Amino acid sequence: MPVSDNRPFSKVIVIGAGFSGLAMACQLQRKLNCDDYTIYDRSAAPGGAWWANKYPGCAVDIPAVFYSLSFAPNPDFSKVFPPQAEILEYFNGVAKKFDVSRHIVSNTEWEGAYWQEKSKIWLVKLKDLLTGGIFYQECQVLVSAVGGLVNPNLFNLPGVETFQGDIIHTARWKENISFQQKDVIVVGNGCSAAQLVPAISNEAKSVTQFIRTPQHYLHNENIQVSDTWRFIFRHMPIALWILRVVVFLYLEGTAARFNMDANGIKARKASADRSEAYIKRTAPEKYWPLLIPKFEIGCKRRVFDTTKYIGCLQQDNIHLTDDPIVGVQPHSILTQSGQEHSADTILLATGFSLTQYDVELIGRDGRTREDHWDEYGYKEAYKSIAMSGFPNFFYILGPNSGKGHTSTIYSIENYVDLVVTAITPVIKEHSSFVEVKPDSERLYNERLHESITKTVFNTSCGSVSHFYNFFACLRKRVDQEMQYFIDQKSQKNWFIYPWSSFAMWYSTHWDRADDWVYDVSSPKLSNNMQSLTKFSSRPNLAKRNGCSELVSQH
């Protein structure tokens, strides 16, 4: 493989140009006045999941007033849950407003990163996807803003190469495709499928949907935002801020249902009962067994039925089945029961392969990320952002950053703020590196997993143990999907953040600051020791005796 010219040094390299990368870039500029950064993304354009997912019906399922950056409010969303195009337009508008776009390099894939102990820098390996060329770039701080919704699950069934029509994943949508007078197969029944099926149901000749496991579907209305309200939001920003707070508090009020105490059990049962009642009054009775799950609500992501998916199942041209697919023919698919279904197009709403941590990452003393996690026995990071032995490396939405009830953007902003606080001495050239202390990392994870056991997200949740083999010959794939919440080596949940959003904000803004190690060996740092006590607004920093507890010789 050709090696192209290496790129000049960049103070910060961010991998991923989705909302995590955008927020990180904006705060580098807003809070640190740092313009020396580069964002690499494998896609042809920025936007992350909102650029990749262009399928019909795609929309956000969190009210957009809260699915937006706090420092960049948008008064112009047309609906409470606007479509993908509006979210992407908002994203690009923020990138333009904060002059982030010129820092983004598209069609470039991250292939590895290697810590250079002598120079205290990262050597990052990248691949130009247009030319196939490999190049390297050095940086002082490396941030992984890579999301999990990157690589679609494969559809490797016998005969798939013989199929004469289109096979399209929702995250690899083919523009200008027509379903007129076509028999369409939809594989999957999660959030994407619930949006896709109603959007194509009136166009297609038939839609046959193959499901793997039931979901908890909740009735949801998508209210149009009137011109009057948009005018108010535009000219009275305080009104938009108040609405954002109201939505935040409402969503946060639903978090208690995930606890294993009596109140949580009662709240989960009430939600499950509402979901079941909605299905029974809306869907055909013959589909009730396929739509009403046996596992507890919260074990899988709830599906908010904004697009009226359940109601559209009443249409004569829509068919729902859990008969596993076992093979593909040129114009049809075969099922385990021996049935053959005509197929002109196969649409895959099968989710994603969780490969965001597969890239080679080698820290101090040649230890890999896998070595580090093998030592713990599971995927982990201190406060979801950092690992000891990997100086100046950070995650946005790393292990145990997921929340099942509120906006991912809220989590992104909190983690970005914590990363910005941690790297401030490095960016200001008061330190050559920052690294989390091993004891702090281990203590945090012990507390985290102790708290997870008190929620429905513990190993007894069965979030995926209730899955059965959707494709008869793909047992291995299903087993891999079981790792979505539960790490198979340790049976620990590596995905969920178990505490409240208030706790997340506190721990990323006002919690302990002596969990970090800073390099003080450089003469420049020695002459600027006092400035390190000012890098955070946290009050407990000022109480320390100089910097002796905040900064230690590595």
Coordinates of C-alpha atoms in Angstrom, one line a residue:
M1 CA 0.0 0.0 0.0
P2 CA 1.5 3.4 -1.0
V3 CA 2.7 5.8 1.7
S4 CA 2.0 9.4 0.9
D5 CA 3.7 12.5 2.3
N6 CA 3.2 12.9 6.0
R7 CA 1.2 15.9 7.3
P8 CA 2.6 18.7 9.5
F9 CA 2.3 18.5 13.3
S10 CA -1.1 19.4 14.7
K11 CA -1.7 20.3 18.3
V12 CA -4.9 18.3 18.5
I13 CA -6.2 15.6 16.2
V14 CA -9.9 14.7 16.5
I15 CA -11.1 11.5 14.9
G16 CA -14.8 11.8 13.8
A17 CA -16.7 14.7 12.4
G18 CA -20.1 13.9 14.0
F19 CA -21.6 15.9 16.9
S20 CA -18.8 14.7 19.3
G21 CA -16.1 16.0 16.9
L22 CA -18.0 19.2 16.3
A23 CA -18.5 20.0 20.0
M24 CA -14.9 19.2 20.7
A25 CA -13.7 21.6 18.0
C26 CA -16.1 24.4 19.1
Q27 CA -14.9 24.2 22.7
L28 CA -11.2 24.1 21.7
Q29 CA -11.8 27.4 20.1
R30 CA -14.3 28.9 22.5
K31 CA -12.6 27.9 25.8
L32 CA -9.0 27.5 24.9
N33 CA -8.6 29.8 21.9
C34 CA -7.0 26.8 20.1
D35 CA -7.1 26.9 16.3
D36 CA -4.4 24.3 15.8
Y37 CA -6.5 21.1 15.3
T38 CA -7.5 18.7 12.6
I39 CA -10.7 16.6 12.3
Y40 CA -10.5 13.4 10.2
D41 CA -13.6 11.5 9.1
R42 CA -14.0 8.5 6.9
S43 CA -17.2 9.8 5.3
A44 CA -17.4 12.0 2.3
A45 CA -18.9 14.9 4.3
P46 CA -19.2 15.8 8.0
G47 CA -22.3 15.1 10.1
G48 CA -21.6 11.6 11.4
A49 CA -24.7 9.4 11.8
W50 CA -26.8 12.3 10.5
W51 CA -24.9 12.4 7.2
A52 CA -24.9 8.6 6.8
N53 CA -28.5 7.9 7.6
K54 CA -30.6 9.4 4.8
Y55 CA -33.2 6.7 4.6
P56 CA -36.9 7.8 4.2
G57 CA -38.5 8.7 7.5
C58 CA -35.2 9.2 9.4
A59 CA -35.7 11.7 12.2
V60 CA -34.5 12.4 15.7
D61 CA -36.4 10.8 18.6
I62 CA -35.4 13.3 21.3
P63 CA -37.0 16.7 21.2
A64 CA -34.7 18.8 19.0
V65 CA -34.6 21.7 21.5
F66 CA -32.6 19.3 23.7
Y67 CA -30.9 17.4 20.9
S68 CA -28.8 20.5 20.1
L69 CA -25.7 22.1 21.5
S70 CA -26.4 24.4 24.5
F71 CA -24.1 27.1 23.1
A72 CA -25.7 27.0 19.7
P73 CA -29.5 27.0 20.1
N74 CA -31.7 26.7 17.1
P75 CA -35.1 28.4 17.0
D76 CA -36.0 27.2 13.5
F77 CA -36.7 23.5 13.8
S78 CA -40.0 22.8 12.1
K79 CA -41.2 20.0 14.4
V80 CA -40.6 18.7 17.9
F81 CA -38.9 15.7 16.3
P82 CA -37.5 17.1 13.0
P83 CA -36.3 15.0 10.1
Q84 CA -32.7 14.1 9.4
A85 CA -32.3 16.9 6.8
E86 CA -33.0 19.5 9.5
I87 CA -30.6 18.0 12.0
L88 CA -27.8 17.9 9.3
E89 CA -28.6 21.4 8.3
Y90 CA -28.3 22.5 11.9
F91 CA -25.0 20.6 12.2
N92 CA -23.5 22.3 9.1
G93 CA -24.7 25.7 10.3
V94 CA -22.9 25.3 13.6
A95 CA -19.7 24.1 11.9
K96 CA -19.9 27.2 9.6
K97 CA -20.7 29.6 12.5
F98 CA -17.7 28.5 14.6
D99 CA -15.4 28.1 11.5
V100 CA -14.9 24.4 12.1
S101 CA -15.5 23.3 8.5
R102 CA -12.0 24.3 7.3
H103 CA -10.5 21.9 9.8
I104 CA -12.3 18.9 8.6
V105 CA -10.6 16.4 6.3
S106 CA -13.1 13.9 4.8
N107 CA -12.6 10.5 3.2
T108 CA -9.8 9.7 5.6
E109 CA -9.8 6.7 7.9
W110 CA -8.0 6.3 11.2
E111 CA -5.9 3.1 11.2
G112 CA -3.7 3.4 14.3
A113 CA -2.0 5.6 16.9
Y114 CA 1.3 5.2 18.7
W115 CA 2.5 7.0 21.8
Q116 CA 6.1 8.4 21.4
E117 CA 7.5 8.4 24.9
K118 CA 10.6 10.4 24.1
S119 CA 8.8 13.3 22.4
K120 CA 5.6 13.0 24.3
I121 CA 3.5 13.0 21.2
W122 CA 1.1 10.7 19.3
L123 CA 2.0 9.4 15.9
V124 CA -1.3 8.8 14.1
K125 CA -1.7 6.5 11.1
L126 CA -4.3 7.6 8.5
K127 CA -5.5 6.3 5.2
D128 CA -6.8 8.5 2.3
L129 CA -9.8 6.5 1.1
L130 CA -9.8 8.2 -2.3
T131 CA -6.2 7.3 -3.2
G132 CA -5.5 4.4 -0.9
G133 CA -2.4 6.1 0.4
I134 CA -1.2 5.8 4.0
F135 CA 0.2 8.9 5.8
Y136 CA 1.2 9.8 9.3
Q137 CA 0.7 12.9 11.4
E138 CA 2.0 13.8 14.8
C139 CA -0.1 15.5 17.4
Q140 CA 0.1 16.3 21.1
V141 CA -3.5 15.5 22.0
L142 CA -5.5 12.8 20.3
V143 CA -9.3 12.6 20.7
S144 CA -11.5 9.7 19.6
A145 CA -14.9 11.2 18.7
V146 CA -15.8 8.0 16.8
G147 CA -19.4 6.8 17.4
G148 CA -20.7 3.3 17.4
L149 CA -23.1 3.9 14.5
V150 CA -20.3 3.5 11.9
N151 CA -20.1 0.1 10.3
P152 CA -23.3 -1.6 9.4
N153 CA -23.9 -5.2 10.3
L154 CA -23.2 -7.5 7.4
F155 CA -25.9 -9.5 5.6
N156 CA -23.9 -12.6 4.7
L157 CA -26.5 -15.3 3.8
P158 CA -26.2 -18.1 1.3
G159 CA -27.0 -16.9 -2.2
V160 CA -26.8 -13.2 -1.4
E161 CA -24.3 -12.6 -4.2
T162 CA -27.0 -13.9 -6.7
F163 CA -29.6 -11.4 -5.8
Q164 CA -30.6 -9.3 -8.8
G165 CA -32.1 -6.3 -7.0
D166 CA -30.6 -3.7 -4.6
I167 CA -29.5 -4.6 -1.1
I168 CA -29.3 -1.4 0.9
H169 CA -28.5 -0.7 4.5
T170 CA -30.2 2.3 6.1
A171 CA -26.8 3.9 6.8
R172 CA -25.7 3.4 3.2
W173 CA -28.8 4.7 1.4
K174 CA -29.0 4.8 -2.3
E175 CA -30.4 8.1 -3.6
N176 CA -33.2 8.3 -6.1
I177 CA -34.3 4.7 -5.5
S178 CA -37.9 3.9 -6.4
F179 CA -40.1 1.3 -4.8
Q180 CA -43.0 1.7 -7.2
Q181 CA -44.6 -1.7 -7.9
K182 CA -41.8 -3.5 -6.1
D183 CA -41.8 -6.2 -3.5
V184 CA -39.6 -4.9 -0.7
I185 CA -38.1 -6.9 2.1
V186 CA -37.2 -5.0 5.3
V187 CA -34.9 -6.8 7.7
G188 CA -35.0 -5.5 11.4
N189 CA -37.5 -3.8 13.6
G190 CA -35.6 -1.3 15.7
C191 CA -35.8 2.5 15.5
S192 CA -34.7 2.8 11.9
A193 CA -37.2 0.2 10.7
A194 CA -40.0 1.8 12.6
Q195 CA -39.3 5.0 10.7
L196 CA -38.5 3.4 7.3
V197 CA -41.6 1.1 6.9
P198 CA -44.3 3.8 7.2
A199 CA -42.3 6.1 4.8
I200 CA -42.2 3.5 2.0
S201 CA -45.5 1.7 2.7
N202 CA -47.7 3.7 0.3
E203 CA -45.2 3.5 -2.5
A204 CA -44.2 -0.2 -2.5
K205 CA -46.3 -3.0 -4.0
S206 CA -45.6 -5.0 -0.8
V207 CA -43.4 -4.7 2.3
T208 CA -42.5 -7.8 4.2
Q209 CA -40.7 -7.1 7.4
F210 CA -38.6 -9.7 9.2
I211 CA -38.1 -9.1 12.9
R212 CA -35.8 -10.7 15.4
T213 CA -37.3 -9.8 18.7
P214 CA -40.2 -7.6 20.0
Q215 CA -39.7 -4.0 21.1
H216 CA -41.4 -1.7 23.5
Y217 CA -43.2 0.8 21.2
L218 CA -44.5 3.9 22.8
H219 CA -47.1 6.3 21.3
N220 CA -45.6 9.6 20.4
E221 CA -46.9 12.7 18.6
N222 CA -44.7 14.9 16.5
I223 CA -46.0 18.4 16.9
Q224 CA -45.5 21.1 14.3
V225 CA -43.7 24.2 15.6
S226 CA -45.7 27.1 14.3
D227 CA -44.2 30.2 12.7
T228 CA -45.3 32.2 15.8
W229 CA -43.3 30.0 18.2
R230 CA -40.3 30.1 15.9
F231 CA -40.5 33.9 15.9
I232 CA -40.7 33.9 19.7
F233 CA -37.7 31.5 20.0
R234 CA -35.7 33.6 17.5
H235 CA -36.3 37.0 19.2
M236 CA -36.6 35.8 22.8
P237 CA -33.8 33.3 23.4
I238 CA -34.8 33.0 27.0
A239 CA -38.0 31.2 25.9
L240 CA -36.0 28.6 24.0
W241 CA -33.7 28.1 27.0
I242 CA -36.7 27.6 29.3
L243 CA -38.2 25.0 27.0
R244 CA -34.8 23.3 26.9
V245 CA -34.8 23.1 30.7
V246 CA -38.4 21.8 30.8
V247 CA -37.6 19.0 28.3
F248 CA -34.4 18.1 30.2
L249 CA -36.3 17.8 33.5
Y250 CA -39.1 15.8 31.9
L251 CA -36.7 13.4 30.4
E252 CA -34.7 13.1 33.6
G253 CA -37.9 12.3 35.4
T254 CA -38.1 9.1 33.5
A255 CA -34.7 7.9 34.6
A256 CA -35.9 6.4 37.9
R257 CA -37.8 3.7 36.1
F258 CA -34.4 2.0 35.4
N259 CA -33.6 1.4 39.0
M260 CA -34.2 -2.0 40.6
D261 CA -36.0 -0.7 43.6
A262 CA -39.8 -0.8 44.2
N263 CA -40.4 2.5 42.5
G264 CA -38.4 1.5 39.4
I265 CA -40.2 -1.8 39.1
K266 CA -43.6 0.0 39.4
A267 CA -42.6 2.6 36.8
R268 CA -41.3 0.0 34.3
K269 CA -44.5 -2.0 34.6
A270 CA -46.6 1.1 34.0
S271 CA -44.6 2.0 30.9
A272 CA -44.7 -1.6 29.6
D273 CA -48.5 -1.7 30.2
R274 CA -48.9 1.6 28.2
S275 CA -46.8 0.1 25.4
E276 CA -48.9 -3.1 25.3
A277 CA -52.1 -1.2 25.4
Y278 CA -50.9 1.0 22.5
I279 CA -50.1 -2.1 20.4
K280 CA -53.4 -3.8 21.2
R281 CA -55.5 -0.8 20.2
T282 CA -53.5 0.0 17.1
A283 CA -51.9 -3.1 15.5
P284 CA -53.7 -6.1 14.0
E285 CA -54.3 -8.8 16.6
K286 CA -52.4 -11.4 14.6
Y287 CA -49.2 -9.4 15.2
W288 CA -49.5 -8.9 18.9
P289 CA -47.3 -11.9 19.8
L290 CA -44.6 -10.4 17.5
L291 CA -44.8 -6.9 19.0
I292 CA -45.2 -7.4 22.7
P293 CA -41.9 -8.2 24.4
K294 CA -41.3 -10.4 27.4
F295 CA -38.2 -8.6 28.7
E296 CA -38.4 -5.6 30.9
I297 CA -38.7 -2.1 29.5
G298 CA -35.3 -0.4 29.4
C299 CA -33.4 -3.6 28.6
K300 CA -33.4 -2.4 24.9
R301 CA -33.8 1.0 23.5
R302 CA -37.5 2.0 23.5
V303 CA -39.0 2.9 20.2
F304 CA -41.0 6.1 20.2
D305 CA -43.6 5.6 17.5
T306 CA -43.6 9.1 16.1
T307 CA -44.1 7.9 12.5
K308 CA -47.1 5.7 13.3
Y309 CA -45.4 2.5 12.5
I310 CA -47.7 0.3 14.6
G311 CA -50.8 1.8 12.8
C312 CA -49.4 1.2 9.3
L313 CA -49.3 -2.5 10.0
Q314 CA -53.0 -2.4 9.3
Q315 CA -52.3 -1.9 5.6
D316 CA -52.9 -4.9 3.4
N317 CA -49.6 -4.6 1.6
I318 CA -47.5 -4.8 4.8
H319 CA -46.6 -8.2 6.3
L320 CA -44.8 -8.9 9.6
T321 CA -43.0 -12.2 10.4
D322 CA -40.4 -13.7 12.7
D323 CA -39.7 -16.6 10.3
P324 CA -35.9 -16.6 10.1
I325 CA -34.3 -15.9 6.7
V326 CA -32.0 -18.8 5.7
G327 CA -31.1 -17.9 2.1
V328 CA -31.3 -15.5 -0.9
Q329 CA -32.2 -16.3 -4.5
P330 CA -32.1 -13.9 -7.5
H331 CA -35.6 -12.6 -7.0
S332 CA -36.7 -13.9 -3.6
I333 CA -35.6 -14.9 -0.1
L334 CA -36.1 -18.2 1.6
T335 CA -37.2 -18.7 5.3
Q336 CA -36.7 -21.4 7.8
S337 CA -40.3 -22.6 7.5
G338 CA -39.7 -23.2 3.8
Q339 CA -41.6 -20.2 2.5
E340 CA -40.3 -18.2 -0.5
H341 CA -41.0 -14.4 -0.5
S342 CA -40.7 -12.4 -3.7
A343 CA -38.1 -9.6 -3.4
D344 CA -37.1 -6.8 -5.8
T345 CA -35.3 -4.8 -3.1
I346 CA -33.8 -5.8 0.4
L347 CA -33.5 -3.0 2.9
L348 CA -31.4 -3.7 6.0
A349 CA -32.3 -2.0 9.2
T350 CA -30.0 -4.4 11.0
G351 CA -28.0 -1.9 13.1
F352 CA -24.3 -1.6 13.4
S353 CA -21.2 -3.7 14.2
L354 CA -19.6 -2.2 17.3
T355 CA -16.1 -1.7 15.9
Q356 CA -15.3 1.8 17.2
Y357 CA -12.6 0.3 19.5
D358 CA -11.0 -2.0 16.9
V359 CA -8.4 0.5 15.7
E360 CA -4.8 -0.2 16.9
L361 CA -3.9 2.0 19.8
I362 CA -0.5 1.6 21.5
G363 CA 0.3 3.6 24.6
R364 CA 3.2 3.7 27.0
D365 CA 5.6 0.8 27.1
G366 CA 4.1 -0.7 24.0
R367 CA 0.9 -1.7 25.7
T368 CA -2.2 -1.9 23.5
R369 CA -5.7 -0.9 24.3
E370 CA -6.6 -4.6 24.4
D371 CA -3.8 -5.2 26.9
H372 CA -5.2 -2.5 29.1
W373 CA -8.7 -3.9 29.0
D374 CA -7.5 -7.4 29.5
E375 CA -6.0 -6.3 32.7
Y376 CA -9.4 -5.0 33.8
G377 CA -11.3 -7.8 32.2
Y378 CA -13.7 -5.5 30.4
K379 CA -13.9 -2.3 28.3
E380 CA -13.6 0.7 30.5
A381 CA -12.3 4.3 30.9
Y382 CA -12.0 6.8 33.7
K383 CA -15.3 8.8 33.5
S384 CA -15.6 7.4 30.0
I385 CA -12.8 9.6 28.6
A386 CA -9.3 8.4 29.7
M387 CA -7.1 5.4 30.4
S388 CA -3.9 5.2 32.4
G389 CA -0.9 4.5 30.3
F390 CA -2.4 6.4 27.3
P391 CA -1.3 10.0 28.0
N392 CA -3.1 12.8 26.1
F393 CA -5.6 10.4 24.6
F394 CA -9.3 10.9 25.2
Y395 CA -12.7 9.5 24.2
I396 CA -15.9 11.4 23.7
L397 CA -18.7 8.9 24.3
G398 CA -16.3 6.2 25.4
P399 CA -17.1 3.1 27.5
N400 CA -20.1 3.5 29.9
S401 CA -21.2 6.9 28.5
G402 CA -24.6 5.7 27.2
K403 CA -27.9 6.8 28.7
G404 CA -31.2 5.3 27.9
H405 CA -33.5 8.2 28.5
T406 CA -32.1 11.5 27.4
S407 CA -30.1 13.4 24.8
T408 CA -26.8 12.1 23.6
I409 CA -25.8 15.7 22.9
Y410 CA -26.1 16.5 26.6
S411 CA -23.6 13.7 27.4
I412 CA -21.3 14.8 24.6
E413 CA -21.1 18.3 25.9
N414 CA -20.3 17.2 29.4
Y415 CA -17.5 14.9 28.3
V416 CA -16.1 17.5 26.0
D417 CA -16.0 20.0 28.9
L418 CA -14.1 17.4 31.1
V419 CA -11.6 16.7 28.3
V420 CA -11.1 20.5 27.7
T421 CA -10.5 21.0 31.4
A422 CA -8.0 18.1 31.6
I423 CA -5.9 19.2 28.5
T424 CA -5.9 22.9 29.3
P425 CA -2.3 22.8 30.8
V426 CA -1.1 20.9 27.7
I427 CA -2.7 23.2 25.2
K428 CA -1.3 26.2 27.2
E429 CA 2.1 24.6 27.0
H430 CA 2.4 24.3 30.8
S431 CA 2.7 20.5 30.6
S432 CA 3.7 18.1 27.9
F433 CA 1.1 15.5 28.9
V434 CA -1.8 14.6 31.1
E435 CA -2.8 11.1 32.2
V436 CA -5.3 9.7 34.6
K437 CA -4.0 8.0 37.7
P438 CA -4.4 4.2 37.7
D439 CA -5.9 4.1 41.2
S440 CA -8.5 6.8 40.2
E441 CA -9.4 4.9 37.1
R442 CA -9.9 1.6 39.0
L443 CA -11.8 3.2 41.8
Y444 CA -14.2 5.0 39.4
N445 CA -14.9 1.8 37.5
E446 CA -15.5 -0.2 40.7
R447 CA -18.1 2.5 41.8
L448 CA -19.6 2.5 38.3
H449 CA -20.2 -1.2 38.1
E450 CA -21.5 -1.4 41.7
S451 CA -24.1 1.2 40.7
I452 CA -25.0 -0.6 37.5
T453 CA -26.0 -3.7 39.5
K454 CA -28.7 -1.5 41.1
T455 CA -30.3 -0.8 37.7
V456 CA -32.2 -2.8 35.1
F457 CA -29.0 -2.7 33.0
N458 CA -27.2 -5.3 35.1
T459 CA -26.4 -8.7 33.7
S460 CA -29.8 -10.0 34.6
C461 CA -31.4 -7.5 32.3
G462 CA -31.4 -9.8 29.4
S463 CA -31.2 -6.9 27.0
V464 CA -30.0 -9.3 24.4
S465 CA -30.3 -12.7 26.1
H466 CA -33.8 -12.8 24.8
F467 CA -32.6 -12.5 21.2
Y468 CA -33.1 -15.6 19.2
N469 CA -31.4 -16.5 16.0
F470 CA -32.8 -14.2 13.4
F471 CA -30.9 -15.7 10.5
A472 CA -30.7 -19.4 11.1
C473 CA -27.1 -19.6 9.9
L474 CA -25.8 -16.4 11.7
R475 CA -25.6 -17.6 15.3
K476 CA -22.1 -16.1 15.5
R477 CA -23.4 -12.7 14.5
V478 CA -26.2 -12.8 17.2
D479 CA -23.6 -13.8 19.8
Q480 CA -21.5 -10.7 18.8
E481 CA -24.6 -8.5 19.1
M482 CA -25.0 -9.7 22.7
Q483 CA -21.9 -7.6 23.5
Y484 CA -23.9 -4.4 22.8
F485 CA -24.6 -4.0 26.6
I486 CA -22.8 -6.9 28.2
D487 CA -19.0 -7.6 27.9
Q488 CA -18.8 -11.3 27.4
K489 CA -15.4 -11.7 29.1
S490 CA -16.6 -10.3 32.5
Q491 CA -20.4 -10.2 32.1
K492 CA -20.1 -6.5 32.9
N493 CA -22.1 -3.8 31.2
W494 CA -19.7 -1.6 29.3
F495 CA -22.2 0.7 27.6
I496 CA -24.5 2.3 30.2
Y497 CA -23.9 5.3 32.5
P498 CA -25.8 4.4 35.6
W499 CA -26.2 7.7 37.4
S500 CA -28.4 10.7 36.7
S501 CA -27.7 13.5 34.3
F502 CA -27.2 15.8 37.3
A503 CA -24.5 13.4 38.6
M504 CA -22.9 13.4 35.1
W505 CA -22.7 17.2 35.1
Y506 CA -21.3 17.4 38.6
S507 CA -18.6 14.7 37.9
T508 CA -17.5 16.4 34.7
H509 CA -17.4 20.0 36.1
W510 CA -16.9 20.1 39.9
D511 CA -15.7 16.7 41.0
R512 CA -12.1 15.7 42.0
A513 CA -9.3 17.2 40.1
D514 CA -6.4 15.3 41.7
D515 CA -7.1 12.2 39.6
W516 CA -4.7 13.5 36.9
V517 CA -1.0 13.3 36.5
Y518 CA 0.8 16.2 34.7
D519 CA 4.3 16.3 33.4
V520 CA 6.3 19.1 35.2
S521 CA 9.7 18.3 33.9
S522 CA 9.9 21.1 31.3
P523 CA 11.6 24.4 32.3
K524 CA 8.6 26.3 30.9
L525 CA 6.3 24.5 33.2
S526 CA 8.4 25.1 36.2
N527 CA 8.2 28.8 35.6
N528 CA 4.5 28.7 35.3
M529 CA 3.5 26.4 38.2
Q530 CA 0.9 28.9 39.5
S531 CA -1.0 29.0 36.3
L532 CA -2.0 25.3 36.7
T533 CA -4.1 26.2 39.7
K534 CA -6.2 28.4 37.4
F535 CA -6.9 26.0 34.6
S536 CA -10.3 25.0 36.1
S537 CA -13.1 26.9 37.7
R538 CA -13.5 24.1 40.2
P539 CA -13.3 25.6 43.7
N540 CA -11.4 22.7 45.2
L541 CA -8.4 23.5 43.1
A542 CA -7.8 26.7 44.9
K543 CA -7.7 24.8 48.3
R544 CA -4.7 22.7 47.3
N545 CA -1.2 23.6 48.5
G546 CA 0.3 25.0 45.3
C547 CA 0.1 22.3 42.7
S548 CA 1.6 19.4 44.6
E549 CA -1.6 17.4 44.7
L550 CA -2.7 18.4 41.2
V551 CA 0.5 17.9 39.3
S552 CA 3.1 15.2 40.1
Q553 CA 6.3 14.2 38.5
H554 CA 5.7 11.2 36.3

